[in-house]
C-alpha cells in the first residue's frame, strides 16, 4: 500500500522499497495550461555543474542512462525511470520540477501528484493542489537526495519565474536558441519499458512493472521525445570547467595601517594625505588647487575600469542574497534559519521573539504549556515560551547571533537543553527529563527529549563538537548541549564543590558522566552558560 506524504515529509528509499530501479510519475494539469516536467541532477552544492544531467524534452536521458524520460503513460502527465545504483558519485540530488510553458500560474492547476513505483507497485505518493500556490510559474515537486543513503522528500515549493529562472536557481543558464533540429528518423528499436498499449485517464492504470529488487534490469535505449519545442535549449554551467579562478582577496591590514594593495594597483595613502596616482596618470592636486589637465589620448568622463567583483549595488549585495531552497528547513548562513510552511503541513513551534522576517500568509499564536507544564517549567527552569507558526509562507528565525544547527530525526530521539532549542516541528513528541544529583546546584538538571520524525533546530555559542560516548566520557554540565537519547547520564563524583568555593579550587562545578553502547554521542559547545 502506498504511503501518503505531505509537504516536508522525508523517508529513506530503503524504507519504501528494496528496489533501486524506480518509476517516477508526475500528474499535473490545468485548463488551457501546458507544462514542462524536468529532472535536475545536482552536485553536493545543489548546482547543475554537469548539464548532461538536466533531463527534459530535448535531452531525454543521462550519459549512462541512469535517468530516462519515458513520456506520458499510465495516467501520468510525464514519467521517468531512475536507476539509483547507476547514478554517478558526483550527483547528490535529483530534483523533479514542473514549469508552465506559456501563460498562466500555478494557482490554476488542479489536483496533482508525484509518485514512486517499484516492481509495478506504488510505494509513495505526494498529492498537491493549486490552492497551495499563488502567482508562481514553477514548482519543485520532490527530491531524491543522498544523505549517507538515498532518500525521498516531498517538497511542493512554488518558484517565481519559469524554466529559465529555475535553471539559474540551480546554477545553469539558457543559451540562445539554435536552428531547429531535424525530425528523428522512424524505425528505431522500441524501448524495453514501453508504455501500455492502452492507458485510460484513470489513475488506477498500473505503470510499467520494472523496479523489482530481484535481478538487474536490461539496458534499453530511451524513447523518442515528442516533437514539441523544436528549437533545442542548450544548458551550460555558470562557471566553465577549467575556467580561470580569480586570485584571493588580500588579508586585512592591522588597525590604523593602510591596507596592502593588489598587485599592479597603488597602495592606499595614510589618513590626511593624498592618495598616489595610478601608474601613468598625474597625481591629484592638493586641496584648493586646480587639478592638472587630463593626459593626452584619454577622453574626459570615460570610466577607466570596473571593479573586479562587478560594479553597482547588485554586485555588492550578491554574497548576501537568499540561498536556494528545496527543503523545509534551509540555513541561510550560520546564524539564520529559514523554514517553509505550507497549507496542510505540520506547524512549527519556535521560541518567542526568534522571528526576524517572514513572507506570505503566516499566523503566529501563543503556544501554552498547560497547567502541568507551567508547574514543571517553573520548578525546573526548562519551561519554553513558544509561538506556533502556521499558514503558508517562509519564516526566518535567529536569536542573539547564535550558531544554528538543524537536526533531522527519523524515528530516533535526542536530548537537548531547553536553553539550546530554537524551533522544532510540531509533529515531534517532546517531554522533560530529570537528572538527579546532590552535587548539582538546585539538586537536579533537566533536559528536553525529542522523538519522532521531524527537525529540531539547536543553537550553540560557537561551533560545537560531537564526541562518541565511551566508558570514560565526562562533560561539564554547563557546556553540554545535547546527547543521544539512549545514553545513560550520571553525576560524576570527582567534583562536588561549587565554583571558587575556596582558594585554589579548579573552577569546575559539576561533571556529567555518559555511558552507552557504541553509536551514542554527546554534543558540547566552546562556551559555558
mmCIF file with all atom_site columns, N, CA and C in Angstrom, residues 83-105:
data_model
loop_
_atom_site.group_PDB
_atom_site.id
_atom_site.type_symbol
_atom_site.label_atom_id
_atom_site.label_alt_id
_atom_site.label_comp_id
_atom_site.label_asym_id
_atom_site.label_entity_id
_atom_site.label_seq_id
_atom_site.pdbx_PDB_ins_code
_atom_site.Cartn_x
_atom_site.Cartn_y
_atom_site.Cartn_z
_atom_site.occupancy
_atom_site.B_iso_or_equiv
_atom_site.pdbx_formal_charge
_atom_site.auth_seq_id
_atom_site.auth_comp_id
_atom_site.auth_asym_id
_atom_site.auth_atom_id
_atom_site.pdbx_PDB_model_num
ATOM 1  N N  . UNK A 1 83  ? 17.459 4.804  -11.987 1.00 0.00 ? 83  UNK A N  1
ATOM 2  C CA . UNK A 1 83  ? 18.213 3.642  -11.520 1.00 0.00 ? 83  UNK A CA 1
ATOM 3  C C  . UNK A 1 83  ? 19.259 4.150  -10.535 1.00 0.00 ? 83  UNK A C  1
ATOM 4  N N  . UNK A 1 84  ? 18.963 4.071  -9.248  1.00 0.00 ? 84  UNK A N  1
ATOM 5  C CA . UNK A 1 84  ? 19.784 4.732  -8.231  1.00 0.00 ? 84  UNK A CA 1
ATOM 6  C C  . UNK A 1 84  ? 21.196 4.167  -8.175  1.00 0.00 ? 84  UNK A C  1
ATOM 7  N N  . UNK A 1 85  ? 21.362 2.850  -8.345  1.00 0.00 ? 85  UNK A N  1
ATOM 8  C CA . UNK A 1 85  ? 22.702 2.277  -8.204  1.00 0.00 ? 85  UNK A CA 1
ATOM 9  C C  . UNK A 1 85  ? 23.581 2.533  -9.428  1.00 0.00 ? 85  UNK A C  1
ATOM 10 N N  . UNK A 1 86  ? 23.076 3.245  -10.436 1.00 0.00 ? 86  UNK A N  1
ATOM 11 C CA . UNK A 1 86  ? 23.892 3.602  -11.601 1.00 0.00 ? 86  UNK A CA 1
ATOM 12 C C  . UNK A 1 86  ? 24.175 5.092  -11.670 1.00 0.00 ? 86  UNK A C  1
ATOM 13 N N  . UNK A 1 87  ? 23.653 5.870  -10.733 1.00 0.00 ? 87  UNK A N  1
ATOM 14 C CA . UNK A 1 87  ? 23.883 7.319  -10.736 1.00 0.00 ? 87  UNK A CA 1
ATOM 15 C C  . UNK A 1 87  ? 25.322 7.599  -10.322 1.00 0.00 ? 87  UNK A C  1
ATOM 16 N N  . UNK A 1 88  ? 26.064 8.425  -11.051 1.00 0.00 ? 88  UNK A N  1
ATOM 17 C CA . UNK A 1 88  ? 27.472 8.685  -10.706 1.00 0.00 ? 88  UNK A CA 1
ATOM 18 C C  . UNK A 1 88  ? 27.614 9.372  -9.354  1.00 0.00 ? 88  UNK A C  1
ATOM 19 N N  . UNK A 1 89  ? 28.822 9.256  -8.784  1.00 0.00 ? 89  UNK A N  1
ATOM 20 C CA . UNK A 1 89  ? 29.063 9.731  -7.420  1.00 0.00 ? 89  UNK A CA 1
ATOM 21 C C  . UNK A 1 89  ? 28.964 11.242 -7.286  1.00 0.00 ? 89  UNK A C  1
ATOM 22 N N  . UNK A 1 90  ? 29.155 11.983 -8.381  1.00 0.00 ? 90  UNK A N  1
ATOM 23 C CA . UNK A 1 90  ? 29.103 13.442 -8.274  1.00 0.00 ? 90  UNK A CA 1
ATOM 24 C C  . UNK A 1 90  ? 27.672 13.984 -8.239  1.00 0.00 ? 90  UNK A C  1
ATOM 25 N N  . UNK A 1 91  ? 26.668 13.139 -8.459  1.00 0.00 ? 91  UNK A N  1
ATOM 26 C CA . UNK A 1 91  ? 25.273 13.579 -8.387  1.00 0.00 ? 91  UNK A CA 1
ATOM 27 C C  . UNK A 1 91  ? 24.731 13.236 -7.003  1.00 0.00 ? 91  UNK A C  1
ATOM 28 N N  . UNK A 1 92  ? 24.325 14.274 -6.249  1.00 0.00 ? 92  UNK A N  1
ATOM 29 C CA . UNK A 1 92  ? 23.852 14.098 -4.873  1.00 0.00 ? 92  UNK A CA 1
ATOM 30 C C  . UNK A 1 92  ? 22.352 14.358 -4.725  1.00 0.00 ? 92  UNK A C  1
ATOM 31 N N  . UNK A 1 93  ? 21.720 14.911 -5.726  1.00 0.00 ? 93  UNK A N  1
ATOM 32 C CA . UNK A 1 93  ? 20.288 15.197 -5.600  1.00 0.00 ? 93  UNK A CA 1
ATOM 33 C C  . UNK A 1 93  ? 19.646 15.150 -6.977  1.00 0.00 ? 93  UNK A C  1
ATOM 34 N N  . UNK A 1 94  ? 18.415 14.616 -7.028  1.00 0.00 ? 94  UNK A N  1
ATOM 35 C CA . UNK A 1 94  ? 17.576 14.652 -8.230  1.00 0.00 ? 94  UNK A CA 1
ATOM 36 C C  . UNK A 1 94  ? 16.334 15.454 -7.871  1.00 0.00 ? 94  UNK A C  1
ATOM 37 N N  . UNK A 1 95  ? 16.164 16.602 -8.508  1.00 0.00 ? 95  UNK A N  1
ATOM 38 C CA . UNK A 1 95  ? 15.029 17.480 -8.223  1.00 0.00 ? 95  UNK A CA 1
ATOM 39 C C  . UNK A 1 95  ? 14.045 17.422 -9.391  1.00 0.00 ? 95  UNK A C  1
ATOM 40 N N  . UNK A 1 96  ? 12.830 16.963 -9.114  1.00 0.00 ? 96  UNK A N  1
ATOM 41 C CA . UNK A 1 96  ? 11.784 16.858 -10.137 1.00 0.00 ? 96  UNK A CA 1
ATOM 42 C C  . UNK A 1 96  ? 10.920 18.115 -10.074 1.00 0.00 ? 96  UNK A C  1
ATOM 43 N N  . UNK A 1 97  ? 10.778 18.788 -11.222 1.00 0.00 ? 97  UNK A N  1
ATOM 44 C CA . UNK A 1 97  ? 10.114 20.088 -11.276 1.00 0.00 ? 97  UNK A CA 1
ATOM 45 C C  . UNK A 1 97  ? 9.082  20.121 -12.395 1.00 0.00 ? 97  UNK A C  1
ATOM 46 N N  . UNK A 1 98  ? 8.155  21.051 -12.272 1.00 0.00 ? 98  UNK A N  1
ATOM 47 C CA . UNK A 1 98  ? 7.169  21.316 -13.323 1.00 0.00 ? 98  UNK A CA 1
ATOM 48 C C  . UNK A 1 98  ? 7.110  22.821 -13.538 1.00 0.00 ? 98  UNK A C  1
ATOM 49 N N  . UNK A 1 99  ? 7.204  23.262 -14.790 1.00 0.00 ? 99  UNK A N  1
ATOM 50 C CA . UNK A 1 99  ? 7.157  24.680 -15.120 1.00 0.00 ? 99  UNK A CA 1
ATOM 51 C C  . UNK A 1 99  ? 6.098  24.915 -16.191 1.00 0.00 ? 99  UNK A C  1
ATOM 52 N N  . UNK A 1 100 ? 5.491  26.078 -16.143 1.00 0.00 ? 100 UNK A N  1
ATOM 53 C CA . UNK A 1 100 ? 4.477  26.439 -17.125 1.00 0.00 ? 100 UNK A CA 1
ATOM 54 C C  . UNK A 1 100 ? 5.133  26.819 -18.440 1.00 0.00 ? 100 UNK A C  1
ATOM 55 N N  . UNK A 1 101 ? 4.598  26.312 -19.535 1.00 0.00 ? 101 UNK A N  1
ATOM 56 C CA . UNK A 1 101 ? 5.046  26.670 -20.877 1.00 0.00 ? 101 UNK A CA 1
ATOM 57 C C  . UNK A 1 101 ? 3.969  27.556 -21.488 1.00 0.00 ? 101 UNK A C  1
ATOM 58 N N  . UNK A 1 102 ? 4.163  28.864 -21.347 1.00 0.00 ? 102 UNK A N  1
ATOM 59 C CA . UNK A 1 102 ? 3.157  29.809 -21.806 1.00 0.00 ? 102 UNK A CA 1
ATOM 60 C C  . UNK A 1 102 ? 2.532  30.553 -20.635 1.00 0.00 ? 102 UNK A C  1
ATOM 61 N N  . UNK A 1 103 ? 1.369  31.171 -20.883 1.00 0.00 ? 103 UNK A N  1
ATOM 62 C CA . UNK A 1 103 ? 0.722  31.988 -19.870 1.00 0.00 ? 103 UNK A CA 1
ATOM 63 C C  . UNK A 1 103 ? 0.097  31.115 -18.791 1.00 0.00 ? 103 UNK A C  1
ATOM 64 N N  . UNK A 1 104 ? -0.114 31.727 -17.624 1.00 0.00 ? 104 UNK A N  1
ATOM 65 C CA . UNK A 1 104 ? -0.772 31.030 -16.527 1.00 0.00 ? 104 UNK A CA 1
ATOM 66 C C  . UNK A 1 104 ? 0.042  31.110 -15.255 1.00 0.00 ? 104 UNK A C  1
ATOM 67 N N  . UNK A 1 105 ? -0.493 30.540 -14.177 1.00 0.00 ? 105 UNK A N  1
ATOM 68 C CA . UNK A 1 105 ? 0.205  30.481 -12.903 1.00 0.00 ? 105 UNK A CA 1
ATOM 69 C C  . UNK A 1 105 ? -0.212 29.206 -12.175 1.00 0.00 ? 105 UNK A C  1
#
